[in-house]
PDB file of C-alpha atoms and ligand atoms in Angstrom:
ATOM      1  CA  MET A   1     141.080 124.972 160.801  1.00 77.00           C
ATOM      2  CA  GLY A   2     141.640 127.180 157.812  1.00 82.00           C
ATOM      3  CA  GLN A   3     143.843 124.540 155.939  1.00 92.00           C
ATOM      4  CA  ASN A   4     144.825 126.049 152.749  1.00 95.00           C
ATOM      5  CA  PHE A   5     148.230 124.794 151.905  1.00 96.00           C
ATOM      6  CA  LEU A   6     150.790 126.857 150.147  1.00 97.00           C
ATOM      7  CA  VAL A   7     151.816 125.178 146.847  1.00 97.00           C
ATOM      8  CA  ASP A   8     153.665 128.083 145.070  1.00 98.00           C
ATOM      9  CA  ARG A   9     157.332 127.923 145.554  1.00 97.00           C
ATOM     10  CA  ASN A  10     157.931 131.282 144.412  1.00 98.00           C
ATOM     11  CA  ILE A  11     155.625 132.701 147.000  1.00 98.00           C
ATOM     12  CA  ARG A  12     157.165 130.381 149.598  1.00 98.00           C
ATOM     13  CA  ASP A  13     160.611 131.807 148.671  1.00 98.00           C
ATOM     14  CA  ARG A  14     159.384 135.471 148.734  1.00 98.00           C
ATOM     15  CA  ILE A  15     158.073 134.823 152.421  1.00 98.00           C
ATOM     16  CA  LEU A  16     161.458 133.367 153.519  1.00 98.00           C
ATOM     17  CA  ASP A  17     163.243 136.256 151.888  1.00 98.00           C
ATOM     18  CA  ALA A  18     160.808 138.909 153.496  1.00 98.00           C
ATOM     19  CA  ALA A  19     161.700 137.504 156.879  1.00 98.00           C
ATOM     20  CA  GLU A  20     165.330 137.374 155.826  1.00 98.00           C
ATOM     21  CA  ILE A  21     165.726 133.610 156.871  1.00 98.00           C
ATOM     22  CA  SER A  22     169.298 132.667 157.224  1.00 97.00           C
ATOM     23  CA  SER A  23     171.502 130.092 158.824  1.00 97.00           C
ATOM     24  CA  GLY A  24     171.349 130.152 162.762  1.00 96.00           C
ATOM     25  CA  ASP A  25     168.097 131.926 162.732  1.00 97.00           C
ATOM     26  CA  ARG A  26     165.653 130.903 165.384  1.00 98.00           C
ATOM     27  CA  VAL A  27     162.003 130.783 163.817  1.00 98.00           C
ATOM     28  CA  VAL A  28     158.650 130.115 165.214  1.00 98.00           C
ATOM     29  CA  GLU A  29     156.098 128.844 162.878  1.00 98.00           C
ATOM     30  CA  ILE A  30     152.424 128.686 163.807  1.00 97.00           C
ATOM     31  CA  GLY A  31     150.438 125.983 161.665  1.00 96.00           C
ATOM     32  CA  PRO A  32     153.172 124.243 159.584  1.00 97.00           C
ATOM     33  CA  GLY A  33     150.477 122.182 158.031  1.00 96.00           C
ATOM     34  CA  LEU A  34     152.495 119.904 155.384  1.00 96.00           C
ATOM     35  CA  GLY A  35     155.663 121.821 156.069  1.00 97.00           C
ATOM     36  CA  ALA A  36     155.713 124.102 152.756  1.00 97.00           C
ATOM     37  CA  LEU A  37     157.522 126.982 154.843  1.00 98.00           C
ATOM     38  CA  THR A  38     158.976 124.698 157.504  1.00 98.00           C
ATOM     39  CA  SER A  39     161.005 122.893 154.767  1.00 97.00           C
ATOM     40  CA  GLY A  40     162.323 126.093 153.603  1.00 97.00           C
ATOM     41  CA  PHE A  41     163.322 127.369 157.145  1.00 98.00           C
ATOM     42  CA  LEU A  42     165.312 124.176 157.621  1.00 98.00           C
ATOM     43  CA  GLU A  43     166.953 124.304 154.043  1.00 97.00           C
ATOM     44  CA  ARG A  44     168.210 127.820 154.866  1.00 98.00           C
ATOM     45  CA  GLY A  45     169.827 126.442 158.128  1.00 98.00           C
ATOM     46  CA  ALA A  46     167.424 127.931 160.748  1.00 98.00           C
ATOM     47  CA  LYS A  47     166.306 126.182 163.909  1.00 98.00           C
ATOM     48  CA  VAL A  48     162.583 126.004 164.030  1.00 98.00           C
ATOM     49  CA  TRP A  49     159.833 125.697 166.600  1.00 98.00           C
ATOM     50  CA  ALA A  50     156.494 124.875 165.076  1.00 98.00           C
ATOM     51  CA  VAL A  51     153.200 124.347 166.611  1.00 98.00           C
ATOM     52  CA  GLU A  52     150.395 122.420 164.933  1.00 97.00           C
ATOM     53  CA  LYS A  53     146.989 121.887 166.261  1.00 97.00           C
ATOM     54  CA  ASP A  54     145.869 119.063 163.877  1.00 97.00           C
ATOM     55  CA  ARG A  55     146.759 115.513 165.017  1.00 98.00           C
ATOM     56  CA  GLY A  56     146.888 113.996 161.558  1.00 97.00           C
ATOM     57  CA  LEU A  57     149.127 116.749 160.092  1.00 97.00           C
ATOM     58  CA  TYR A  58     151.248 116.664 163.075  1.00 97.00           C
ATOM     59  CA  ARG A  59     151.832 112.933 162.503  1.00 97.00           C
ATOM     60  CA  VAL A  60     152.577 113.440 158.810  1.00 96.00           C
ATOM     61  CA  LEU A  61     155.107 116.095 159.517  1.00 96.00           C
ATOM     62  CA  THR A  62     156.846 114.218 162.086  1.00 95.00           C
ATOM     63  CA  GLU A  63     157.395 111.535 159.625  1.00 95.00           C
ATOM     64  CA  ASN A  64     158.366 113.708 156.674  1.00 94.00           C
ATOM     65  CA  LEU A  65     160.514 116.376 158.406  1.00 94.00           C
ATOM     66  CA  ASP A  66     162.870 114.407 160.484  1.00 87.00           C
ATOM     67  CA  SER A  67     165.417 117.177 161.555  1.00 95.00           C
ATOM     68  CA  PRO A  68     167.440 117.896 164.660  1.00 97.00           C
ATOM     69  CA  ASN A  69     166.702 121.433 163.886  1.00 98.00           C
ATOM     70  CA  LEU A  70     162.864 121.077 164.181  1.00 98.00           C
ATOM     71  CA  GLU A  71     160.932 121.055 167.509  1.00 98.00           C
ATOM     72  CA  LEU A  72     157.302 120.267 166.574  1.00 97.00           C
ATOM     73  CA  ARG A  73     154.651 120.573 169.138  1.00 98.00           C
ATOM     74  CA  LEU A  74     150.902 119.342 168.915  1.00 98.00           C
ATOM     75  CA  GLU A  75     148.990 122.131 170.352  1.00 97.00           C
ATOM     76  CA  ASP A  76     146.642 125.099 169.861  1.00 97.00           C
ATOM     77  CA  ALA A  77     148.716 128.208 169.368  1.00 96.00           C
ATOM     78  CA  LEU A  78     146.227 130.274 171.190  1.00 95.00           C
ATOM     79  CA  ARG A  79     146.745 128.380 174.368  1.00 96.00           C
ATOM     80  CA  LEU A  80     150.321 127.704 174.433  1.00 96.00           C
ATOM     81  CA  ASP A  81     152.666 129.243 177.000  1.00 95.00           C
ATOM     82  CA  TRP A  82     155.385 130.521 174.749  1.00 96.00           C
ATOM     83  CA  GLU A  83     157.844 131.577 177.359  1.00 94.00           C
ATOM     84  CA  GLU A  84     157.616 128.034 178.922  1.00 96.00           C
ATOM     85  CA  TRP A  85     158.373 126.488 175.503  1.00 97.00           C
ATOM     86  CA  LEU A  86     160.771 128.610 173.881  1.00 97.00           C
ATOM     87  CA  PRO A  87     164.396 128.767 175.276  1.00 96.00           C
ATOM     88  CA  PRO A  88     165.844 132.179 175.868  1.00 93.00           C
ATOM     89  CA  PRO A  89     167.064 134.408 174.631  1.00 90.00           C
ATOM     90  CA  GLY A  90     164.588 135.892 172.040  1.00 91.00           C
ATOM     91  CA  PRO A  91     163.770 137.429 169.825  1.00 96.00           C
ATOM     92  CA  TYR A  92     162.437 134.656 167.553  1.00 98.00           C
ATOM     93  CA  LYS A  93     161.494 135.471 164.087  1.00 98.00           C
ATOM     94  CA  LEU A  94     157.828 134.364 163.717  1.00 98.00           C
ATOM     95  CA  VAL A  95     156.577 133.336 160.244  1.00 98.00           C
ATOM     96  CA  ALA A  96     153.298 131.925 159.523  1.00 96.00           C
ATOM     97  CA  ASN A  97     150.619 131.220 157.018  1.00 95.00           C
ATOM     98  CA  LEU A  98     147.901 131.936 159.496  1.00 90.00           C
ATOM     99  CA  PRO A  99     144.562 130.151 159.826  1.00 82.00           C
ATOM    100  CA  TYR A 100     142.354 133.068 159.182  1.00 82.00           C
ATOM    101  CA  TYR A 101     139.914 132.422 161.866  1.00 86.00           C
ATOM    102  CA  ILE A 102     142.688 133.131 164.480  1.00 92.00           C
ATOM    103  CA  THR A 103     144.454 135.910 163.025  1.00 93.00           C
ATOM    104  CA  THR A 104     143.447 138.813 165.134  1.00 92.00           C
ATOM    105  CA  PRO A 105     143.359 137.189 168.697  1.00 93.00           C
ATOM    106  CA  LEU A 106     146.627 135.397 167.913  1.00 94.00           C
ATOM    107  CA  LEU A 107     148.358 138.542 166.697  1.00 93.00           C
ATOM    108  CA  PHE A 108     147.492 140.406 169.658  1.00 91.00           C
ATOM    109  CA  ARG A 109     148.336 137.519 172.038  1.00 93.00           C
ATOM    110  CA  LEU A 110     151.743 137.445 170.255  1.00 94.00           C
ATOM    111  CA  LEU A 111     152.303 141.043 170.865  1.00 92.00           C
ATOM    112  CA  ASP A 112     151.732 140.537 174.577  1.00 90.00           C
ATOM    113  CA  TYR A 113     154.989 138.731 174.728  1.00 90.00           C
ATOM    114  CA  SER A 114     156.700 142.215 174.466  1.00 79.00           C
ATOM    115  CA  GLY A 115     159.123 141.710 171.759  1.00 87.00           C
ATOM    116  CA  LEU A 116     159.626 137.849 171.977  1.00 95.00           C
ATOM    117  CA  PHE A 117     158.587 137.569 168.325  1.00 97.00           C
ATOM    118  CA  ASN A 118     160.358 140.124 166.052  1.00 97.00           C
ATOM    119  CA  PRO A 119     159.855 140.612 163.261  1.00 97.00           C
ATOM    120  CA  MET A 120     156.480 138.653 162.328  1.00 97.00           C
ATOM    121  CA  VAL A 121     155.997 137.945 158.798  1.00 98.00           C
ATOM    122  CA  LEU A 122     152.425 136.795 158.393  1.00 97.00           C
ATOM    123  CA  MET A 123     150.208 135.649 155.507  1.00 97.00           C
ATOM    124  CA  VAL A 124     146.673 136.889 156.352  1.00 96.00           C
ATOM    125  CA  GLN A 125     143.478 137.399 154.497  1.00 96.00           C
ATOM    126  CA  LYS A 126     143.899 140.285 152.098  1.00 97.00           C
ATOM    127  CA  GLU A 127     141.077 142.325 153.741  1.00 95.00           C
ATOM    128  CA  VAL A 128     142.429 141.821 157.288  1.00 95.00           C
ATOM    129  CA  GLY A 129     145.869 142.844 156.081  1.00 96.00           C
ATOM    130  CA  GLU A 130     144.297 145.952 154.675  1.00 96.00           C
ATOM    131  CA  ARG A 131     142.695 146.700 157.981  1.00 96.00           C
ATOM    132  CA  LEU A 132     145.680 146.100 160.022  1.00 96.00           C
ATOM    133  CA  ALA A 133     147.720 148.497 157.902  1.00 96.00           C
ATOM    134  CA  ALA A 134     145.123 151.066 157.241  1.00 96.00           C
ATOM    135  CA  GLU A 135     145.690 154.858 157.646  1.00 94.00           C
ATOM    136  CA  PRO A 136     143.025 157.473 158.749  1.00 94.00           C
ATOM    137  CA  GLY A 137     140.562 158.327 156.141  1.00 90.00           C
ATOM    138  CA  SER A 138     140.578 155.041 154.325  1.00 92.00           C
ATOM    139  CA  LYS A 139     137.594 152.615 154.350  1.00 92.00           C
ATOM    140  CA  ALA A 140     139.611 149.904 156.041  1.00 95.00           C
ATOM    141  CA  TYR A 141     140.685 152.171 158.867  1.00 96.00           C
ATOM    142  CA  GLY A 142     139.347 151.191 162.115  1.00 95.00           C
ATOM    143  CA  ALA A 143     139.900 150.111 165.939  1.00 94.00           C
ATOM    144  CA  LEU A 144     142.069 147.195 164.591  1.00 94.00           C
ATOM    145  CA  SER A 145     144.518 149.437 162.797  1.00 95.00           C
ATOM    146  CA  LEU A 146     144.804 151.818 165.660  1.00 96.00           C
ATOM    147  CA  LYS A 147     145.338 149.232 168.325  1.00 94.00           C
ATOM    148  CA  LEU A 148     147.940 147.530 166.135  1.00 95.00           C
ATOM    149  CA  LYS A 149     149.864 150.840 165.381  1.00 96.00           C
ATOM    150  CA  TYR A 150     150.054 151.270 169.111  1.00 96.00           C
ATOM    151  CA  TYR A 151     152.041 148.188 169.649  1.00 95.00           C
ATOM    152  CA  ALA A 152     153.783 147.629 166.342  1.00 96.00           C
ATOM    153  CA  ARG A 153     154.949 149.005 162.941  1.00 96.00           C
ATOM    154  CA  VAL A 154     152.889 147.207 160.131  1.00 96.00           C
ATOM    155  CA  GLU A 155     153.938 147.005 156.506  1.00 96.00           C
ATOM    156  CA  LYS A 156     151.992 145.385 153.810  1.00 97.00           C
ATOM    157  CA  LEU A 157     154.381 143.332 151.405  1.00 98.00           C
ATOM    158  CA  PHE A 158     152.427 141.607 148.665  1.00 98.00           C
ATOM    159  CA  ASN A 159     149.386 139.934 147.677  1.00 98.00           C
ATOM    160  CA  VAL A 160     149.049 136.423 147.083  1.00 98.00           C
ATOM    161  CA  SER A 161     146.243 134.887 144.672  1.00 98.00           C
ATOM    162  CA  PRO A 162     143.972 131.953 145.509  1.00 97.00           C
ATOM    163  CA  HIS A 163     145.793 129.917 142.961  1.00 98.00           C
ATOM    164  CA  SER A 164     148.912 129.504 145.242  1.00 98.00           C
ATOM    165  CA  PHE A 165     147.103 127.327 147.561  1.00 97.00           C
ATOM    166  CA  PHE A 166     145.482 123.745 147.607  1.00 97.00           C
ATOM    167  CA  PRO A 167     142.533 123.682 148.183  1.00 96.00           C
ATOM    168  CA  ARG A 168     141.904 127.223 146.830  1.00 96.00           C
ATOM    169  CA  PRO A 169     140.645 129.699 149.306  1.00 95.00           C
ATOM    170  CA  GLU A 170     137.880 131.981 148.070  1.00 94.00           C
ATOM    171  CA  VAL A 171     139.681 135.149 148.925  1.00 95.00           C
ATOM    172  CA  PHE A 172     143.107 136.832 148.187  1.00 97.00           C
ATOM    173  CA  SER A 173     145.766 136.699 150.788  1.00 97.00           C
ATOM    174  CA  GLN A 174     148.453 139.272 151.835  1.00 98.00           C
ATOM    175  CA  VAL A 175     151.842 139.019 153.339  1.00 98.00           C
ATOM    176  CA  ILE A 176     152.418 141.622 156.086  1.00 98.00           C
ATOM    177  CA  LYS A 177     155.467 142.270 158.233  1.00 98.00           C
ATOM    178  CA  VAL A 178     154.733 143.337 161.929  1.00 97.00           C
ATOM    179  CA  ALA A 179     157.630 144.565 163.969  1.00 96.00           C
ATOM    180  CA  PRO A 180     156.758 145.265 167.670  1.00 95.00           C
ATOM    181  CA  ARG A 181     157.628 148.555 169.131  1.00 95.00           C
ATOM    182  CA  SER A 182     159.910 148.766 172.182  1.00 92.00           C
ATOM    183  CA  GLU A 183     158.180 152.086 173.223  1.00 92.00           C
ATOM    184  CA  PRO A 184     154.609 153.005 172.351  1.00 93.00           C
ATOM    185  CA  PRO A 185     154.587 155.815 169.761  1.00 95.00           C
ATOM    186  CA  VAL A 186     152.406 158.029 171.865  1.00 96.00           C
ATOM    187  CA  ASN A 187     152.449 158.882 175.471  1.00 90.00           C
ATOM    188  CA  VAL A 188     149.313 158.205 177.547  1.00 91.00           C
ATOM    189  CA  LYS A 189     148.910 157.840 181.391  1.00 88.00           C
ATOM    190  CA  ASN A 190     146.254 155.204 180.899  1.00 91.00           C
ATOM    191  CA  GLU A 191     146.561 152.691 178.228  1.00 92.00           C
ATOM    192  CA  THR A 192     143.235 151.127 179.194  1.00 94.00           C
ATOM    193  CA  LEU A 193     141.408 154.404 178.611  1.00 95.00           C
ATOM    194  CA  LEU A 194     143.185 154.848 175.152  1.00 96.00           C
ATOM    195  CA  LEU A 195     142.090 151.435 173.980  1.00 95.00           C
ATOM    196  CA  GLN A 196     138.542 151.991 175.390  1.00 95.00           C
ATOM    197  CA  LEU A 197     138.394 155.437 173.613  1.00 96.00           C
ATOM    198  CA  ILE A 198     139.407 153.630 170.302  1.00 96.00           C
ATOM    199  CA  GLU A 199     136.737 151.017 170.551  1.00 95.00           C
ATOM    200  CA  THR A 200     134.109 153.665 171.556  1.00 95.00           C
ATOM    201  CA  GLY A 201     135.020 155.929 168.718  1.00 96.00           C
ATOM    202  CA  PHE A 202     134.382 153.167 166.184  1.00 95.00           C
ATOM    203  CA  GLY A 203     131.358 151.770 168.041  1.00 91.00           C
ATOM    204  CA  GLN A 204     129.077 153.525 165.550  1.00 91.00           C
ATOM    205  CA  ARG A 205     131.237 154.460 162.680  1.00 87.00           C
ATOM    206  CA  ARG A 206     129.092 156.920 161.056  1.00 91.00           C
ATOM    207  CA  LYS A 207     128.421 158.884 164.289  1.00 95.00           C
ATOM    208  CA  THR A 208     130.539 161.678 165.542  1.00 97.00           C
ATOM    209  CA  MET A 209     133.283 161.042 168.152  1.00 97.00           C
ATOM    210  CA  PHE A 210     131.107 163.438 170.396  1.00 97.00           C
ATOM    211  CA  ASN A 211     128.039 161.122 170.215  1.00 97.00           C
ATOM    212  CA  ASN A 212     129.868 157.967 170.485  1.00 96.00           C
ATOM    213  CA  LEU A 213     131.707 159.188 173.721  1.00 96.00           C
ATOM    214  CA  ARG A 214     128.306 160.357 175.014  1.00 95.00           C
ATOM    215  CA  ARG A 215     126.738 156.994 174.591  1.00 93.00           C
ATOM    216  CA  ALA A 216     129.704 155.535 176.347  1.00 92.00           C
ATOM    217  CA  GLY A 217     128.913 157.684 179.473  1.00 92.00           C
ATOM    218  CA  PHE A 218     131.178 160.545 179.096  1.00 93.00           C
ATOM    219  CA  VAL A 219     129.740 163.932 179.971  1.00 93.00           C
ATOM    220  CA  GLY A 220     129.018 166.414 177.160  1.00 94.00           C
ATOM    221  CA  GLU A 221     130.877 169.389 178.622  1.00 95.00           C
ATOM    222  CA  GLN A 222     134.000 167.319 179.147  1.00 95.00           C
ATOM    223  CA  ILE A 223     133.988 165.842 175.731  1.00 96.00           C
ATOM    224  CA  GLU A 224     133.687 169.232 174.207  1.00 96.00           C
ATOM    225  CA  LYS A 225     136.573 170.542 176.408  1.00 96.00           C
ATOM    226  CA  ALA A 226     138.736 167.590 175.228  1.00 96.00           C
ATOM    227  CA  LEU A 227     138.028 167.895 171.653  1.00 97.00           C
ATOM    228  CA  VAL A 228     138.682 171.697 171.714  1.00 97.00           C
ATOM    229  CA  HIS A 229     141.800 171.059 173.651  1.00 96.00           C
ATOM    230  CA  CYS A 230     143.076 168.478 171.051  1.00 97.00           C
ATOM    231  CA  GLY A 231     142.200 171.021 168.238  1.00 98.00           C
ATOM    232  CA  LEU A 232     139.370 168.735 166.849  1.00 98.00           C
ATOM    233  CA  GLY A 233     136.115 169.908 165.697  1.00 97.00           C
ATOM    234  CA  LEU A 234     132.673 168.733 167.448  1.00 97.00           C
ATOM    235  CA  GLN A 235     131.582 166.930 164.369  1.00 97.00           C
ATOM    236  CA  VAL A 236     134.760 164.932 163.886  1.00 97.00           C
ATOM    237  CA  ARG A 237     134.534 161.181 163.403  1.00 97.00           C
ATOM    238  CA  ALA A 238     136.821 158.439 164.651  1.00 97.00           C
ATOM    239  CA  GLU A 239     137.894 157.577 161.067  1.00 96.00           C
ATOM    240  CA  GLU A 240     139.547 161.030 160.701  1.00 96.00           C
ATOM    241  CA  LEU A 241     141.731 160.738 163.844  1.00 97.00           C
ATOM    242  CA  ASP A 242     145.128 159.180 164.212  1.00 97.00           C
ATOM    243  CA  LEU A 243     146.721 157.692 167.123  1.00 97.00           C
ATOM    244  CA  ALA A 244     148.125 160.958 168.426  1.00 97.00           C
ATOM    245  CA  ASP A 245     144.455 162.451 168.449  1.00 97.00           C
ATOM    246  CA  PHE A 246     143.136 159.561 170.465  1.00 97.00           C
ATOM    247  CA  ALA A 247     146.337 159.722 172.900  1.00 97.00           C
ATOM    248  CA  CYS A 248     145.284 163.459 173.347  1.00 96.00           C
ATOM    249  CA  LEU A 249     141.709 162.894 174.038  1.00 97.00           C
ATOM    250  CA  ALA A 250     142.777 160.050 176.512  1.00 96.00           C
ATOM    251  CA  PHE A 251     144.899 162.536 178.352  1.00 94.00           C
ATOM    252  CA  SER A 252     142.168 165.144 178.534  1.00 93.00           C
ATOM    253  CA  LEU A 253     139.390 162.776 179.500  1.00 93.00           C
ATOM    254  CA  GLN A 254     141.731 160.957 182.105  1.00 87.00           C
ATOM    255  CA  ASP A 255     141.830 164.101 184.206  1.00 71.00           C
ATOM    256  CA  TRP A 256     138.041 164.333 184.239  1.00 65.00           C
ATOM    257  CA  LYS A 257     137.840 160.693 185.145  1.00 60.00           C
ATOM    258  CA  GLU A 258     140.262 161.108 187.977  1.00 56.00           C
ATOM    259  CA  GLY A 259     138.328 164.157 189.178  1.00 57.00           C
ATOM    260  CA  GLU A 260     135.070 162.182 188.880  1.00 59.00           C
ATOM    261  CA  THR A 261     136.574 159.451 191.278  1.00 51.00           C
ATOM    262  CA  SER A 262     138.194 161.714 193.767  1.00 49.00           C
ATOM    263  CA  GLY A 263     135.270 164.214 193.806  1.00 44.00           C
TER     264      GLY A 263
HETATM  265  N1  SAM B 301     151.902 126.594 156.725  1.00 69.23           N
HETATM  266  C1  SAM B 301     151.168 125.579 155.880  1.00 69.23           C
HETATM  267  C2  SAM B 301     151.196 126.128 154.494  1.00 69.23           C
HETATM  268  O1  SAM B 301     151.693 127.343 154.555  1.00 69.23           O
HETATM  269  O2  SAM B 301     150.945 125.472 153.556  1.00 69.23           O
HETATM  270  C3  SAM B 301     149.708 125.594 156.338  1.00 69.23           C
HETATM  271  C4  SAM B 301     149.031 126.804 156.363  1.00 69.23           C
HETATM  272  S1  SAM B 301     147.155 126.562 156.712  1.00 69.23           S
HETATM  273  C5  SAM B 301     146.498 128.138 156.194  1.00 69.23           C
HETATM  274  C6  SAM B 301     146.944 126.844 158.495  1.00 69.23           C
HETATM  275  C7  SAM B 301     147.500 125.709 159.269  1.00 69.23           C
HETATM  276  O3  SAM B 301     147.438 126.093 160.659  1.00 69.23           O
HETATM  277  C8  SAM B 301     146.929 124.442 159.114  1.00 69.23           C
HETATM  278  O4  SAM B 301     147.912 123.456 159.043  1.00 69.23           O
HETATM  279  C9  SAM B 301     146.126 124.159 160.512  1.00 69.23           C
HETATM  280  O5  SAM B 301     145.928 122.813 160.891  1.00 69.23           O
HETATM  281  C10 SAM B 301     146.963 124.950 161.490  1.00 69.23           C
HETATM  282  N2  SAM B 301     146.029 125.521 162.657  1.00 69.23           N
HETATM  283  C11 SAM B 301     144.754 125.954 162.591  1.00 69.23           C
HETATM  284  N3  SAM B 301     144.391 126.399 163.754  1.00 69.23           N
HETATM  285  C12 SAM B 301     145.525 126.368 164.552  1.00 69.23           C
HETATM  286  C13 SAM B 301     145.784 126.573 166.011  1.00 69.23           C
HETATM  287  N4  SAM B 301     144.980 127.163 166.677  1.00 69.23           N
HETATM  288  N5  SAM B 301     147.138 126.542 166.441  1.00 69.23           N
HETATM  289  C14 SAM B 301     148.107 125.845 165.540  1.00 69.23           C
HETATM  290  N6  SAM B 301     147.821 125.606 164.286  1.00 69.23           N
HETATM  291  C15 SAM B 301     146.617 125.760 163.765  1.00 69.23           C
END
């Protein structure tokens, strides 16, 4: 269950500072573990909702962190109905040293609760943090970076060495800040198509956008028109395109899709 506990007080405080935790804040924590961060939230006067999946840790926490400001729940964060559990109004600050194996599905699930969690300060595997925050042209840039950019602003804050945990993980960690957007940064008629184009574009990373779209069933002539319309060369690869480029392609190919259905 990705149980590497934070034992470095300095890093703990930097995380609390990054989330600007102060008295009266409403904080959600996923995977409180032995309570390293949880105790920090409580010391700063926040009210905390923490969800832990491990029954043994849940029991230890209940005994060690008895506070009227702590709501502890034994459950899988991926299955929890957050709106049913958290009293309105939001937003809640979400702070977590995330179990690495659930980072991506959990992050996108949390973003689905449009703005309920804002901001999110997350400790993730460094490599995942790099991918989430990557810009076009870099090695780490991919479908994940683009999809997250559509929903949120992402900022890399600092790296954390394996020495800050017990037991030590094999990899470095990174603390990132994710602020959900109230409006998407680009305009598209069909969000599903945009996300599909992003996935398709990176389907075979070394192939051109043209070839990847062809493989996904788009017609050559339409792809060519769309690329030209968006000012892109026929040899362009997904890794060179930013979100605005994908939005433009989605706009152009959408018309064709509609034409195809009505014709
Ligand atoms: N927050 C603690 C710390 O910083 O020391 C523990 C972090 S540890 C990396 C991840 C924690 O998430 C563990 O306590 C683990 O039991 C818990 N966990 C793993 N999967 C979970 C899930 N699906 N839902 C809730 N908690 C989970």
